[in-house]
Amino acid sequence: MDLGQRAPCRSGQEHQQGRQQVSAETAPETIADTATLTETADEAPQGTDKVNRLEQEGDIAADYLEELLDIADLDGDLDIDVEADRAAVSIVGADLNQLVGRDGKVLEALQELTRLAVYRETGERSRLMLDVSGFRADKRSRLTQLGIETAAKVAESGEPVSLEPMSPFERKIVHDAVAAAGLTSESAGVEPRRYVVVHPAS
């Protein structure tokens, strides 16, 4: 669910107008019979409440990141989305490598700070995902391919294969790719050296 793109710097009045516009543009269309049309707001589906909450998380995160970009004098646009039952915010710009850091370490820290900003406003822990300049998207693509290739290797040899240590985010991507290939996998070891083991089909 794509919630649109935001520019990093806006006045308070423009920001409020922007929120109203996003809310109007992203309101879900409802196809319902007469009985459904008589439902009250209190009877709204739980799924709608969850989407609204995730949209709110993305909006709060975008506010925080807009201020950060302004303070750091960095150019960047913000894309807000909802993916896999979590809010997702991406910062895209010409040169934002300093917000990624070596092996994504700065990005990980920035993501945690953004989650804390959301928690401060909502009082609830957030699983929001932050990406900068497509770093996570590229990594997801590479790890998905790794999972597919490893699953093929295990299926052919019939022997389990252990991969290099990965972060929880990285392991989840590999697990999903292996499961899609019809094999099983598990995480082994202790953080920060926890890794994925791919097993042949039973």
Short mmCIF file of C-alpha atoms in Angstrom, two decimals:
data_model
loop_
_atom_site.label_atom_id
_atom_site.label_comp_id
_atom_site.label_asym_id
_atom_site.label_seq_id
_atom_site.Cartn_x
_atom_site.Cartn_y
_atom_site.Cartn_z
CA MET A 1 0.00 0.00 0.00
CA ASP A 2 1.76 3.08 -1.23
CA LEU A 3 0.96 6.18 0.82
CA GLY A 4 2.81 8.58 -1.44
CA GLN A 5 5.91 10.72 -1.35
CA ARG A 6 6.78 13.65 0.89
CA ALA A 7 9.30 16.45 0.50
CA PRO A 8 11.66 16.93 3.47
CA CYS A 9 10.92 20.55 4.36
CA ARG A 10 7.53 22.26 4.65
CA SER A 11 5.95 25.00 6.71
CA GLY A 12 3.54 24.10 9.52
CA GLN A 13 0.49 25.15 7.49
CA GLU A 14 1.67 23.24 4.44
CA HIS A 15 2.34 20.20 6.59
CA GLN A 16 -1.18 20.20 8.02
CA GLN A 17 -2.67 20.62 4.56
CA GLY A 18 -0.45 17.77 3.33
CA ARG A 19 -1.74 15.48 6.05
CA GLN A 20 -5.33 16.27 5.16
CA GLN A 21 -4.60 15.59 1.49
CA VAL A 22 -2.88 12.26 2.18
CA SER A 23 -5.75 11.22 4.43
CA ALA A 24 -8.28 12.02 1.73
CA GLU A 25 -6.30 10.35 -1.05
CA THR A 26 -5.66 7.15 0.90
CA ALA A 27 -9.15 6.65 2.36
CA PRO A 28 -10.16 3.08 1.40
CA GLU A 29 -12.97 2.73 -1.11
CA THR A 30 -15.82 0.62 0.20
CA ILE A 31 -17.99 -1.68 -1.86
CA ALA A 32 -20.84 -2.72 0.37
CA ASP A 33 -24.50 -3.61 0.45
CA THR A 34 -27.13 -1.60 2.27
CA ALA A 35 -26.57 -3.40 5.57
CA THR A 36 -22.85 -2.69 5.49
CA LEU A 37 -23.46 0.98 4.77
CA THR A 38 -25.36 1.27 8.05
CA GLU A 39 -22.38 0.13 10.11
CA THR A 40 -21.14 2.65 12.63
CA ALA A 41 -17.54 3.76 13.04
CA ASP A 42 -17.27 1.59 16.17
CA GLU A 43 -18.01 -1.47 14.02
CA ALA A 44 -15.16 -0.84 11.55
CA PRO A 45 -13.14 -3.98 10.74
CA GLN A 46 -10.10 -4.59 12.91
CA GLY A 47 -7.94 -4.71 9.78
CA THR A 48 -8.87 -1.12 8.98
CA ASP A 49 -7.85 -0.02 12.47
CA LYS A 50 -4.48 -1.72 12.03
CA VAL A 51 -3.84 -0.06 8.68
CA ASN A 52 -4.76 3.30 10.16
CA ARG A 53 -2.34 2.72 13.03
CA LEU A 54 0.48 1.81 10.65
CA GLU A 55 -0.26 4.86 8.52
CA GLN A 56 -0.03 6.99 11.66
CA GLU A 57 3.34 5.41 12.50
CA GLY A 58 4.61 6.25 9.03
CA ASP A 59 3.41 9.84 9.34
CA ILE A 60 5.09 10.31 12.73
CA ALA A 61 8.31 8.77 11.42
CA ALA A 62 8.23 11.06 8.39
CA ASP A 63 7.83 14.12 10.64
CA TYR A 64 10.87 13.05 12.66
CA LEU A 65 12.99 12.32 9.59
CA GLU A 66 11.99 15.59 7.91
CA GLU A 67 13.36 17.49 10.89
CA LEU A 68 16.54 15.40 10.89
CA LEU A 69 17.17 16.04 7.19
CA ASP A 70 16.56 19.74 7.73
CA ILE A 71 18.99 19.92 10.66
CA ALA A 72 21.65 17.95 8.75
CA ASP A 73 21.06 20.10 5.64
CA LEU A 74 20.49 17.01 3.51
CA ASP A 75 18.25 16.76 0.47
CA GLY A 76 15.90 13.83 0.39
CA ASP A 77 12.34 12.78 -0.35
CA LEU A 78 10.28 10.52 1.87
CA ASP A 79 8.16 7.62 0.64
CA ILE A 80 5.63 6.24 3.14
CA ASP A 81 4.18 2.77 2.70
CA VAL A 82 2.73 -0.23 4.55
CA GLU A 83 4.46 -3.52 3.85
CA ALA A 84 4.05 -6.94 5.46
CA ASP A 85 1.98 -5.59 8.38
CA ARG A 86 4.46 -2.87 9.26
CA ALA A 87 5.00 0.76 8.40
CA ALA A 88 7.82 1.41 5.93
CA VAL A 89 9.54 4.73 5.24
CA SER A 90 12.20 5.26 2.57
CA ILE A 91 14.50 8.24 2.18
CA VAL A 92 15.69 8.76 -1.36
CA GLY A 93 18.20 11.36 -2.49
CA ALA A 94 21.32 12.04 -4.50
CA ASP A 95 23.94 11.36 -1.80
CA LEU A 96 22.76 9.86 1.47
CA ASN A 97 25.50 7.30 2.05
CA GLN A 98 26.29 8.94 5.38
CA LEU A 99 22.85 7.83 6.58
CA VAL A 100 23.60 4.23 5.60
CA GLY A 101 27.12 3.77 6.91
CA ARG A 102 29.33 0.72 6.63
CA ASP A 103 27.23 -2.44 6.25
CA GLY A 104 24.14 -0.37 7.07
CA LYS A 105 25.19 0.30 10.69
CA VAL A 106 24.14 3.96 10.62
CA LEU A 107 20.86 3.00 8.98
CA GLU A 108 20.16 0.48 11.74
CA ALA A 109 20.80 3.13 14.41
CA LEU A 110 18.63 5.67 12.59
CA GLN A 111 15.85 3.12 12.32
CA GLU A 112 15.94 2.55 16.08
CA LEU A 113 15.83 6.29 16.74
CA THR A 114 12.86 6.61 14.40
CA ARG A 115 11.07 3.77 16.17
CA LEU A 116 11.67 5.53 19.48
CA ALA A 117 10.18 8.72 18.05
CA VAL A 118 7.06 6.75 17.09
CA TYR A 119 6.92 5.13 20.54
CA ARG A 120 7.14 8.54 22.19
CA GLU A 121 4.05 9.67 20.29
CA THR A 122 1.94 6.50 20.38
CA GLY A 123 3.10 4.69 23.53
CA GLU A 124 3.35 1.49 21.50
CA ARG A 125 6.45 -0.27 20.20
CA SER A 126 6.88 -0.03 16.45
CA ARG A 127 8.22 -2.52 13.90
CA LEU A 128 8.67 0.26 11.35
CA MET A 129 11.23 -0.41 8.65
CA LEU A 130 13.46 2.39 7.38
CA ASP A 131 15.37 2.34 4.10
CA VAL A 132 17.81 4.90 2.70
CA SER A 133 18.70 5.14 -0.99
CA GLY A 134 17.38 1.63 -1.63
CA PHE A 135 20.01 -0.02 0.60
CA ARG A 136 17.58 -2.50 2.19
CA ALA A 137 15.75 -3.11 -1.08
CA ASP A 138 19.01 -4.10 -2.78
CA LYS A 139 20.00 -6.30 0.14
CA ARG A 140 16.58 -7.97 0.13
CA SER A 141 17.01 -8.83 -3.55
CA ARG A 142 20.49 -10.31 -2.99
CA LEU A 143 19.46 -12.33 0.06
CA THR A 144 16.36 -13.67 -1.67
CA GLN A 145 18.57 -14.90 -4.48
CA LEU A 146 20.96 -16.43 -1.93
CA GLY A 147 18.07 -18.29 -0.31
CA ILE A 148 16.86 -19.60 -3.67
CA GLU A 149 20.33 -20.77 -4.73
CA THR A 150 21.05 -22.39 -1.35
CA ALA A 151 17.71 -24.21 -1.40
CA ALA A 152 18.50 -25.56 -4.86
CA LYS A 153 21.93 -26.73 -3.67
CA VAL A 154 20.47 -28.48 -0.62
CA ALA A 155 17.71 -30.11 -2.68
CA GLU A 156 20.30 -31.51 -5.07
CA SER A 157 22.81 -32.73 -2.48
CA GLY A 158 20.37 -33.77 0.25
CA GLU A 159 22.74 -32.26 2.82
CA PRO A 160 22.06 -29.23 5.08
CA VAL A 161 23.98 -26.02 4.40
CA SER A 162 24.93 -23.35 6.95
CA LEU A 163 25.23 -19.72 5.84
CA GLU A 164 27.29 -16.85 7.18
CA PRO A 165 26.05 -14.97 10.29
CA MET A 166 23.28 -12.47 9.55
CA SER A 167 21.09 -9.94 11.28
CA PRO A 168 17.47 -10.87 12.15
CA PHE A 169 16.27 -8.82 9.15
CA GLU A 170 18.60 -10.71 6.81
CA ARG A 171 17.75 -14.12 8.22
CA LYS A 172 14.03 -13.48 7.81
CA ILE A 173 14.51 -12.81 4.09
CA VAL A 174 16.47 -16.04 3.62
CA HIS A 175 13.93 -18.07 5.62
CA ASP A 176 11.12 -16.75 3.42
CA ALA A 177 13.01 -17.59 0.21
CA VAL A 178 13.81 -21.11 1.41
CA ALA A 179 10.21 -21.72 2.49
CA ALA A 180 8.98 -20.55 -0.91
CA ALA A 181 11.28 -23.14 -2.49
CA GLY A 182 9.63 -25.89 -0.43
CA LEU A 183 12.50 -26.53 2.01
CA THR A 184 12.95 -25.79 5.70
CA SER A 185 15.46 -23.63 7.53
CA GLU A 186 16.26 -22.60 11.07
CA SER A 187 18.43 -20.06 12.87
CA ALA A 188 21.33 -21.35 14.95
CA GLY A 189 24.05 -19.84 17.07
CA VAL A 190 24.05 -16.82 19.36
CA GLU A 191 23.78 -13.15 18.44
CA PRO A 192 25.59 -11.45 16.84
CA ARG A 193 26.89 -14.63 15.16
CA ARG A 194 23.48 -16.20 14.57
CA TYR A 195 23.12 -17.84 11.16
CA VAL A 196 20.70 -19.77 8.95
CA VAL A 197 20.83 -23.52 8.39
CA VAL A 198 18.94 -24.82 5.34
CA HIS A 199 17.68 -28.40 5.56
CA PRO A 200 16.55 -30.78 2.80
CA ALA A 201 12.85 -31.55 2.51
CA SER A 202 11.76 -34.32 4.88
#
